[in-house]
XYZ file of C-alpha atoms in Angstrom:
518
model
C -36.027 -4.110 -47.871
C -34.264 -6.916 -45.843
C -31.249 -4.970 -46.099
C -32.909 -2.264 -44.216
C -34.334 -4.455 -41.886
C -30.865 -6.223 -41.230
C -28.284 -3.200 -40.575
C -30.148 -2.303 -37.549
C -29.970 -5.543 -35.865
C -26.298 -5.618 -36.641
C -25.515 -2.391 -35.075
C -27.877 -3.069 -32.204
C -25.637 -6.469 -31.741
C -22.561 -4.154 -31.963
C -23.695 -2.437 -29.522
C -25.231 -4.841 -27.082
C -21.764 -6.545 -27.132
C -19.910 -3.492 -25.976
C -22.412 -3.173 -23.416
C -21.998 -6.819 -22.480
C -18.153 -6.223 -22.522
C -18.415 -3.003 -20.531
C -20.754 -4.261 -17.619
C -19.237 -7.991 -17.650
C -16.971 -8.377 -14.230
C -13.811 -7.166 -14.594
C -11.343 -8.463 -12.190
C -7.998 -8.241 -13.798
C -5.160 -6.360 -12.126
C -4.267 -3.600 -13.712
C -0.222 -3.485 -14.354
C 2.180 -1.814 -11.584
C 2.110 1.707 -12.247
C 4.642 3.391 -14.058
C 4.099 6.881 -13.707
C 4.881 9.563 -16.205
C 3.871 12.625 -15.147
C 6.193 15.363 -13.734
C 7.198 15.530 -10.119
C 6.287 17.984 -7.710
C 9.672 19.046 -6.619
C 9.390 22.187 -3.804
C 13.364 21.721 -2.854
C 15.963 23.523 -5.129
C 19.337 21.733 -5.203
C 20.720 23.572 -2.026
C 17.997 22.370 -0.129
C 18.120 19.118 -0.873
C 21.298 19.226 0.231
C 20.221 21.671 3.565
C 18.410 18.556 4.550
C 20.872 16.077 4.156
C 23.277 17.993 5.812
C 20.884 18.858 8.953
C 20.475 14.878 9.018
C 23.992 13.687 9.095
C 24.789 16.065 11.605
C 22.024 14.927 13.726
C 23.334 11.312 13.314
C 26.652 12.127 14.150
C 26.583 14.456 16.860
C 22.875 13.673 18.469
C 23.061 9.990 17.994
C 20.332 7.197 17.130
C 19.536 4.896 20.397
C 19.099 1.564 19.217
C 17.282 -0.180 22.188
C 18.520 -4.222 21.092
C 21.880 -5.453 22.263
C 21.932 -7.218 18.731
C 21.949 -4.501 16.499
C 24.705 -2.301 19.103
C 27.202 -4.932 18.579
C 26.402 -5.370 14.911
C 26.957 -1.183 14.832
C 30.309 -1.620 16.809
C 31.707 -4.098 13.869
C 30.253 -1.568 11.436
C 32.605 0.714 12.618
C 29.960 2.969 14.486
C 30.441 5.130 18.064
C 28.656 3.375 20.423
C 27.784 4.695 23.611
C 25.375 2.489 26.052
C 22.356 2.379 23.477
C 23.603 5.262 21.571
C 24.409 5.298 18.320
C 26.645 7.837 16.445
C 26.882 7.351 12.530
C 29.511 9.244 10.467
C 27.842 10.236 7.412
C 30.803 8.731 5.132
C 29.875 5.032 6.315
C 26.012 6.186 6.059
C 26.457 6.658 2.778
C 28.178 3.956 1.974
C 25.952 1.697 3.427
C 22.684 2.857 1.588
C 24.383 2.572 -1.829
C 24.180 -0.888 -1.868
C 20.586 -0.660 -1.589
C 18.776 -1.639 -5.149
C 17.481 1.469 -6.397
C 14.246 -0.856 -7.992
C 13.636 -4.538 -7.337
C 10.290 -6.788 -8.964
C 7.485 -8.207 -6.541
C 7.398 -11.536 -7.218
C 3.532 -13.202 -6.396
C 2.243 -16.471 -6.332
C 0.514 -15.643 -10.026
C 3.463 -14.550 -11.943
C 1.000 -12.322 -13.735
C 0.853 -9.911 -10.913
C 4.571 -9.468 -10.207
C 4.952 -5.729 -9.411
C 7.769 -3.433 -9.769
C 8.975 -1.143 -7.270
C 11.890 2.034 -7.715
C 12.336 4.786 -9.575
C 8.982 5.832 -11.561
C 7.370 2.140 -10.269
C 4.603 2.070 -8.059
C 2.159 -0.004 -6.390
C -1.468 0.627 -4.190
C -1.597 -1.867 -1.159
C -4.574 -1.747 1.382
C -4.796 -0.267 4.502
C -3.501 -2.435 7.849
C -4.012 -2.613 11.463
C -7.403 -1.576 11.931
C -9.027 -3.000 15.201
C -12.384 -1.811 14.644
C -14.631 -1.904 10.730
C -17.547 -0.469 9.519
C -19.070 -3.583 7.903
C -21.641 -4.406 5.141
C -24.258 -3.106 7.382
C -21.720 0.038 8.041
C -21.767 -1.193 11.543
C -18.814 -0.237 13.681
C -17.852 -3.555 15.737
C -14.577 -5.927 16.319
C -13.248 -7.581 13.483
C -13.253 -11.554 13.086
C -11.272 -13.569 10.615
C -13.776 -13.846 8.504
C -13.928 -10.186 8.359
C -10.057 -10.110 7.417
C -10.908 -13.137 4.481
C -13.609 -10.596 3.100
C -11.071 -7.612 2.610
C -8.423 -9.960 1.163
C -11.038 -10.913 -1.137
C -11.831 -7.320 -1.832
C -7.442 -6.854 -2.259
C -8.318 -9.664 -5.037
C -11.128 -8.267 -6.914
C -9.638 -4.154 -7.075
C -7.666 -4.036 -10.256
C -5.885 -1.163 -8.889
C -5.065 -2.821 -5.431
C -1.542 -4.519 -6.196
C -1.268 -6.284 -2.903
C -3.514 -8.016 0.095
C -1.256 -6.334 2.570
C -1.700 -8.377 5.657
C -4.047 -7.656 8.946
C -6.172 -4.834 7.045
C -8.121 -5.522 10.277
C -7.517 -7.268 13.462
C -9.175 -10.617 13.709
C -10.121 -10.761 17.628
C -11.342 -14.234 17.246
C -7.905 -15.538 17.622
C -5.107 -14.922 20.515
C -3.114 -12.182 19.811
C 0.041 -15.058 20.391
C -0.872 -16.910 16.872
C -2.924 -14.523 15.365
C 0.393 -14.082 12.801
C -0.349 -17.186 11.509
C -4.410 -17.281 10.441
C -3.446 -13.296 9.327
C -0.381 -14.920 6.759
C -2.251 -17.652 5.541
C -5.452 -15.344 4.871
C -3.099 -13.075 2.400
C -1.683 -16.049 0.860
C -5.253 -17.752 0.667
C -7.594 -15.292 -0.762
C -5.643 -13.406 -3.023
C -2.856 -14.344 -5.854
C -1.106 -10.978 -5.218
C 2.000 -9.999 -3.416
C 1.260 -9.620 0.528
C 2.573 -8.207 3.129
C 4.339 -10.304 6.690
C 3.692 -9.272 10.007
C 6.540 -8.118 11.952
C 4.944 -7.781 15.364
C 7.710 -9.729 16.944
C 11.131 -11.138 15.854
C 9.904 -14.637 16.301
C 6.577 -14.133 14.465
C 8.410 -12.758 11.442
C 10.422 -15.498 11.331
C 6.830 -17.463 11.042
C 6.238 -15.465 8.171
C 9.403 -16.171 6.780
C 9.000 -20.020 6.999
C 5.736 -19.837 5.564
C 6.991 -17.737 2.455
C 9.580 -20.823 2.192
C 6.766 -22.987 2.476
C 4.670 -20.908 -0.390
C 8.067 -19.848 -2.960
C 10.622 -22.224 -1.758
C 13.943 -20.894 -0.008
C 16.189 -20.528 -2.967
C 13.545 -18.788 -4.550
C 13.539 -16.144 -2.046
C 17.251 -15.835 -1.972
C 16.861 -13.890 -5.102
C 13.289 -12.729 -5.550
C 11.302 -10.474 -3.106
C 7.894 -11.877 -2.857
C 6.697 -10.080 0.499
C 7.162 -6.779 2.323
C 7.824 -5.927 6.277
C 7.382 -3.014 8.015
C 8.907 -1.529 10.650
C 8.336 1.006 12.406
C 10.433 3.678 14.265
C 9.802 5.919 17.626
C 10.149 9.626 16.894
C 11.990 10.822 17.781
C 15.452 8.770 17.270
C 14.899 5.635 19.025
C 14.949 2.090 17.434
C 13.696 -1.010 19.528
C 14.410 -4.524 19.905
C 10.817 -6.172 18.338
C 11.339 -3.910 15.106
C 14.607 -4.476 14.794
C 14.581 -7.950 15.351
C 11.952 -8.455 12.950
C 13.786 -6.416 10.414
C 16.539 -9.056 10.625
C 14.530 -11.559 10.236
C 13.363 -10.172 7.107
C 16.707 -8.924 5.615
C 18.337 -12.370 6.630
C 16.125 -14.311 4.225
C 16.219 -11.198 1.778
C 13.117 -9.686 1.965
C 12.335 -5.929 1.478
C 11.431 -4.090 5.043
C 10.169 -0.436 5.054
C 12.004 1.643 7.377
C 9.251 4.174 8.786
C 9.841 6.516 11.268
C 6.088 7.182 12.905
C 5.473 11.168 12.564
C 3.314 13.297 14.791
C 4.610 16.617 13.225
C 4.805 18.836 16.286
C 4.713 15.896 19.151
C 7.447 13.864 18.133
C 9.081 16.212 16.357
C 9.865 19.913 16.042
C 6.978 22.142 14.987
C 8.199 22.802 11.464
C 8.123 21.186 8.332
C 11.753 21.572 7.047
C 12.982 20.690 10.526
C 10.309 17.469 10.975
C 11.757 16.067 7.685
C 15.609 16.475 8.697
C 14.461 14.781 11.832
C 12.315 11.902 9.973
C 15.432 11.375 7.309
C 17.549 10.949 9.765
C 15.869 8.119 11.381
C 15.177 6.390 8.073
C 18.761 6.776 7.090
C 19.878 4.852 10.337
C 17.397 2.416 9.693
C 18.207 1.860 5.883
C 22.063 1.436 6.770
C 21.299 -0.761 9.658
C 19.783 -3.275 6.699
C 22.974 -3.584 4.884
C 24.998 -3.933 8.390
C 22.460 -6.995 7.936
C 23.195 -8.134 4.977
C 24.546 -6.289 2.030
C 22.576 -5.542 -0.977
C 19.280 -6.404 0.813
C 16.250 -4.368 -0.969
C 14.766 -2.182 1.347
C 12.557 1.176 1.273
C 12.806 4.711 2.912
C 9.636 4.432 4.569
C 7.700 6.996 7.006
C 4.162 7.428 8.623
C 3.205 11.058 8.739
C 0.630 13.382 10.692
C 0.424 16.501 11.902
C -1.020 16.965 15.366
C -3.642 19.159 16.384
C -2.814 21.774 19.203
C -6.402 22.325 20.116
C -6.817 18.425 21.268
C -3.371 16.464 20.981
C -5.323 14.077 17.814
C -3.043 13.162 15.022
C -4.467 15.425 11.626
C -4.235 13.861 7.929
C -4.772 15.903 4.740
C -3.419 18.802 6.091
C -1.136 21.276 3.557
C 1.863 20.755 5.800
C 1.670 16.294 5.156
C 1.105 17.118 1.377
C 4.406 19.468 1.749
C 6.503 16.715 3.618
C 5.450 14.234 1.390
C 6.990 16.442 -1.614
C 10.135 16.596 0.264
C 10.817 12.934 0.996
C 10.455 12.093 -2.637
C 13.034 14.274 -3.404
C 15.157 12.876 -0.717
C 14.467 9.519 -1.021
C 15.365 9.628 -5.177
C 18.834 12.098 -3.736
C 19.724 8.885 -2.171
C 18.401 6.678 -5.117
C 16.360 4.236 -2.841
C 12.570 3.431 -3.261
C 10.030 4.947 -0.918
C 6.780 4.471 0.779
C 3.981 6.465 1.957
C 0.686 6.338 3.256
C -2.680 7.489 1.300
C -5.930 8.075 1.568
C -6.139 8.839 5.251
C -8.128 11.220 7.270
C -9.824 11.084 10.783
C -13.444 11.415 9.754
C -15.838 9.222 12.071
C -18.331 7.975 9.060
C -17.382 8.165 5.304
C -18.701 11.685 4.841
C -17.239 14.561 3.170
C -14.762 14.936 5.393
C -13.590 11.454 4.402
C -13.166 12.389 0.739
C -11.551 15.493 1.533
C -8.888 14.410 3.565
C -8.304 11.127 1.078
C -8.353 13.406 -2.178
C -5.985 15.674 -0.937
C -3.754 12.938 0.385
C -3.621 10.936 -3.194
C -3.133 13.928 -5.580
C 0.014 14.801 -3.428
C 1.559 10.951 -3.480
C 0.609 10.884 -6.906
C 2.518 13.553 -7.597
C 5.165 13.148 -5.172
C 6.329 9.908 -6.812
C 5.869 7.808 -4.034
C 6.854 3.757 -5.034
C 4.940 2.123 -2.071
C 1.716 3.670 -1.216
C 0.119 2.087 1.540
C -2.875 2.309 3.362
C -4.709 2.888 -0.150
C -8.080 1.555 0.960
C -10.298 2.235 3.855
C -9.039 4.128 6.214
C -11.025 6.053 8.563
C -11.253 7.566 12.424
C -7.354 8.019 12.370
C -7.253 4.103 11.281
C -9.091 3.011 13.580
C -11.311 1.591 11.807
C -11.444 0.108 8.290
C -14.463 1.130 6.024
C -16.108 -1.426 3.837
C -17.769 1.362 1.305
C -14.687 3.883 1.701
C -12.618 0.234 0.178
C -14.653 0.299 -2.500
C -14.371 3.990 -3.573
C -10.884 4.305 -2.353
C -9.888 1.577 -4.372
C -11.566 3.209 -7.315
C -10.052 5.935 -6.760
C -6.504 4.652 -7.187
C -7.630 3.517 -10.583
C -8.291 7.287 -11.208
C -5.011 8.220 -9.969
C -2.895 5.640 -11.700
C -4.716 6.790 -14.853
C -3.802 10.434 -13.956
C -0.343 9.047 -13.327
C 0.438 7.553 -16.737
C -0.123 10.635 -18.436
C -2.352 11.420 -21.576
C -1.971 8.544 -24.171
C -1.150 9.505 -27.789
C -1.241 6.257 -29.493
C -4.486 7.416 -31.217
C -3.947 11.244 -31.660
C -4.190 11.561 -35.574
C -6.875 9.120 -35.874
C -9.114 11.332 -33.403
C -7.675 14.629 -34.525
C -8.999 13.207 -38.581
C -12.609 13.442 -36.577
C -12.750 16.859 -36.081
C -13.372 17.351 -39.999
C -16.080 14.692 -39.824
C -18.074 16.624 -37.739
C -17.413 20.096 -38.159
C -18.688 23.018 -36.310
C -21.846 22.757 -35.009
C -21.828 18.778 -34.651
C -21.252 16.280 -32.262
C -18.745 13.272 -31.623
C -21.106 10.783 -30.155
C -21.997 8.508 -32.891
C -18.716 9.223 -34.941
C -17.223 5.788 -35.195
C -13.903 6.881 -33.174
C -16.190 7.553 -30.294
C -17.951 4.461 -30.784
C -14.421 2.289 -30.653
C -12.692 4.116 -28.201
C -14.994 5.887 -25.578
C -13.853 3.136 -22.682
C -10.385 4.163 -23.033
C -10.445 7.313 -23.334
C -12.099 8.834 -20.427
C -12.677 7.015 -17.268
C -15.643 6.282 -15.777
C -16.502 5.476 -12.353
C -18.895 3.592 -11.062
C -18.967 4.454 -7.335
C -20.070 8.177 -8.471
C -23.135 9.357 -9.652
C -23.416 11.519 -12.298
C -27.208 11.394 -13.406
C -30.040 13.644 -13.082
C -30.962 14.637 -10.154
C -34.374 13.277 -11.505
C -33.231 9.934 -12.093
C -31.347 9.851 -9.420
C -34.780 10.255 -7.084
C -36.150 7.615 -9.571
C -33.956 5.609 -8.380
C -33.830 5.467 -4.879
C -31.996 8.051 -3.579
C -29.335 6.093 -3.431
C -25.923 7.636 -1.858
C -22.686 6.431 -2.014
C -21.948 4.397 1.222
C -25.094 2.346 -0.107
C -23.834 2.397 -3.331
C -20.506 1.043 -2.234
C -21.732 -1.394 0.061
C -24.169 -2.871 -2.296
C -20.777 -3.379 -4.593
C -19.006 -5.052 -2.424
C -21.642 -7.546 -1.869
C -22.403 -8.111 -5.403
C -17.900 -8.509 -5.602
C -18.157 -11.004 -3.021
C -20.789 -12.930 -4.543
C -18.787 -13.094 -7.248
C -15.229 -14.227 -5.811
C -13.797 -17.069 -7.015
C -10.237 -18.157 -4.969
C -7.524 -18.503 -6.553
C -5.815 -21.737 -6.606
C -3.155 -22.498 -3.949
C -1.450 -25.646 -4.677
C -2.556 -28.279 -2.965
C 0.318 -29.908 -1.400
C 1.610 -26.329 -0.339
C -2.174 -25.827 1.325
C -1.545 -28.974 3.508
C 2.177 -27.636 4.177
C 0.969 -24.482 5.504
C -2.080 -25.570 7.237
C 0.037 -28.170 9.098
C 3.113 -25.629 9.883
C 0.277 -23.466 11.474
C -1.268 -26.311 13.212
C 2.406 -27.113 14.670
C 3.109 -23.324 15.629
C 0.008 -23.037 17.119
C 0.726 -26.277 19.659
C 4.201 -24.582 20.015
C 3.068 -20.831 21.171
C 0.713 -20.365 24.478
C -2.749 -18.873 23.491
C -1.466 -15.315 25.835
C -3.633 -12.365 25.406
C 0.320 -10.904 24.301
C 2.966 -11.221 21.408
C 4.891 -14.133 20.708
C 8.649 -13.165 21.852
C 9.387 -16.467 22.840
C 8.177 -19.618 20.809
């Protein structure tokens, strides 16, 4: 009798413990991914090497103009053609430029924990950047303030599959656009123990950034370790200019990885074709990716790109289009040809709201970076309208839906095969697995389950509420934020950077334009 009465209470513990474990807040990043599926590879050997060949001949015989009197005399001791602001690069001193660049490197953060990888089959999901509008809790579209920025930082914290803060996910109008470098680094450092990324929206503020990554890691430290990321950004087609590459000095200098992006409007800015767009594209990374090790040798940088296709009915830049998915394929297989990581971007699309459009686009952008290979895939979370503005609930469920992918990514997991194939015999035909205690212990891990989508009845789905899945989201992210807790900064470093932004601050006029000057 009471051992009846007991063995229910004891499973009904077991059970009310999983249930604890499984709904408890889970906040923990998950690893950098290292991705073992196979490639999608749509280049044979020859054309691999069509490309390459298209691109050095466009370096050498169309030029590169590198608007910044800096980097044309750096060129000329390079042993480069220089013509006015023309640049001519023979493919033999392209290539050995780019070899020095470290086919992988490690991420360094300020929790040692959530050091990230990056090369080869290593990969990492950063936020979107550079929205100046958001869709907020209310899914109101308005101006962003700093506080706004704090709250997706926070976000960056909580997503385990979000390895990075990134930087201005959205603009914070509440501060001139002159020092608005500052509050944006300190917010990434601030709110999140992940790696970040530094602005680079003029030489002298990424030198800022640099001094406050001294401030954060100490200078020897970054000597040796990258701990932050810089982009830079190219202007299809074939022109460099002086704020990007000054910034990108600034960067390489202290040896920090900078992403070398050309910015793609397939059929604008380059020809109408996909083959030819990406000859045109690796070019222009190429130039940029040597120019680093003119720099300084054996700086870690990353073929980088920004791609859309434009539309020829109204001139609007197009994401999730076949054609993106295509070129994305190709620079993977260019970018490993050279043996140097790569970024992209992800989960983009021009929908106005997060509808079904939204998903769409996003889906078919992530499968094809997933299985592209990309290493840095950016703009991961909440971008909408083109990126013009940054969604609250698409964060949520585009964040999610990196945890999906990187689960895709890693491939099916054996470590358990011939204890779950010994189940089959325990249940036999006609049964079912859901109480057999292989089920019971691994369930969690072995299929995921979201909890941004709804799969109930559609009767108690009515029951309740109705509930779709911008509320959905948006109620998340205000239960995550309720639940933030910051992570630590050291104290002494706090007041360090607080007064080095305080100084910079008195040091740079409040102007409505970028710092070039102070």
């Amino acid at each position: 009798m009471t051992q009846l009465a007991t063995a229910p209470r004891a499973r009904s513990g077991g059970r009310q413990a999983r249930r604890a474990l499984r709904t408890a807040p889970k906040f923990d990043m998950l690893p950098g991914l290292t991705g073992t599926i196979p490639l999608c590879e749509v280049m044979d050997g020859a054309q691999v090497e069509r490309i390459d060949n298209a691109s050095m001949d466009i370096l050498e015989n169309v030029g590169v103009q590198f608007r910044d009197p800096i980097a044309l005399e750096d060129w000329k001791k390079a042993g480069a053609k220089v013509e006015g602001e023309l640049v001519f690069l023979d493919r033999g001193l392209v290539r050995e430029l780019i070899k020095t660049i470290p086919s992988d490197f490690t991420y360094h953060a300020r929790d040692p924990k959530k050091n990230v990888r990056l090369g080869g089959r290593h990969s990492i999901f950063v936020p979107m950047t550079g929205a100046p509008f958001l869709r907020d809790l209310d899914d109101v579209r308005r101006n962003p303030t700093l506080d706004d920025l704090a709250m997706f930082h926070k976000l960056s914290h909580m997503m385990p599959a979000l390895h990075s803060s990134a930087h201005h996910i959205v603009e914070p109008y509440d501060h001139p656009i002159s020092q608005r470098h500052l509050r944006i680094t300190y917010s990434s450092m601030k709110h999140s123990d992940k790696t970040f990324m530094g602005m680079t929206t003029s030489p002298k503020n990424a030198e800022d950034v640099m001094d406050m990554c001294a401030i954060l890691f100490g200078d020897e430290f970054m000597e040796t370790h990258p701990v932050t990321t810089g982009n830079c950004n190219g202007n299809s087609p074939l022109v460099w200019d002086e704020t990007m590459l000054g910034a990108m000095r600034a960067f390489c200098r202290r040896n920090q990885p900078v992403l070398c992006s050309p910015f793609v409007l397939g059929g604008a800015n380059t020809p109408a074709s996909v083959p030819a767009t990406v000859a045109q594209l690796n070019a222009e990374a190429l130039s940029a990716l040597a120019y680093t090790q003119v720099i300084r040798k054996g700086a870690p940088a990353i073929y980088g790109h920004y791609l859309s296709t434009v539309s020829m009915k109204s001139g609007a830049p197009m994401a999730g289009t076949p054609e993106i998915s295509l070129m994305n394929f190709m620079i993977g297989q260019m970018a490993r040809y050279y043996g140097v990581p790569w970024r992209t971007s992800n989960t983009l699309g021009g929908a106005k709201t997060f509808d079904a459009q939204a998903g769409y686009e996003s889906a078919t952008t992530l499968q094809a970076v997933m299985h592209a290979g990309a290493n840095y895939i950016w703009h991961s979370a909440g971008w909408n309208e083109a990126g013009m503005h940054c969604s609250t609930a698409k964060f949520i469920v585009d964040a999610e839906q990196c945890a999906m992918a990187y689960r895709m990514a890693e491939g099916p997991k054996w470590g358990d095969f011939d204890t779950a194939v010994s189940a089959v015999p325990d249940v036999g035909p006609g049964g079912h697995y859901l109480g057999h205690p292989h089920t019971q212990e691994n369930f969690q891990e072995a299929f995921f389950m979201p909890d941004m989508f709804d799969n109930n009845s559609i009767e108690q789905w009515v029951a309740e509420g109705s509930v779709e899945i911008t509320e959905r989201a948006l109620n998340r992210a205000r239960k995550l934020l309720s639940e933030y807790q910051e992570p630590t900064l050291d104290i002494a470093k706090n007041e360090e950077l607080l007064d080095y932004i305080a100084r910079r601050e008195r040091e740079i006029p409040a102007a409505d334009e970028l710092n070039q000057d102070y």
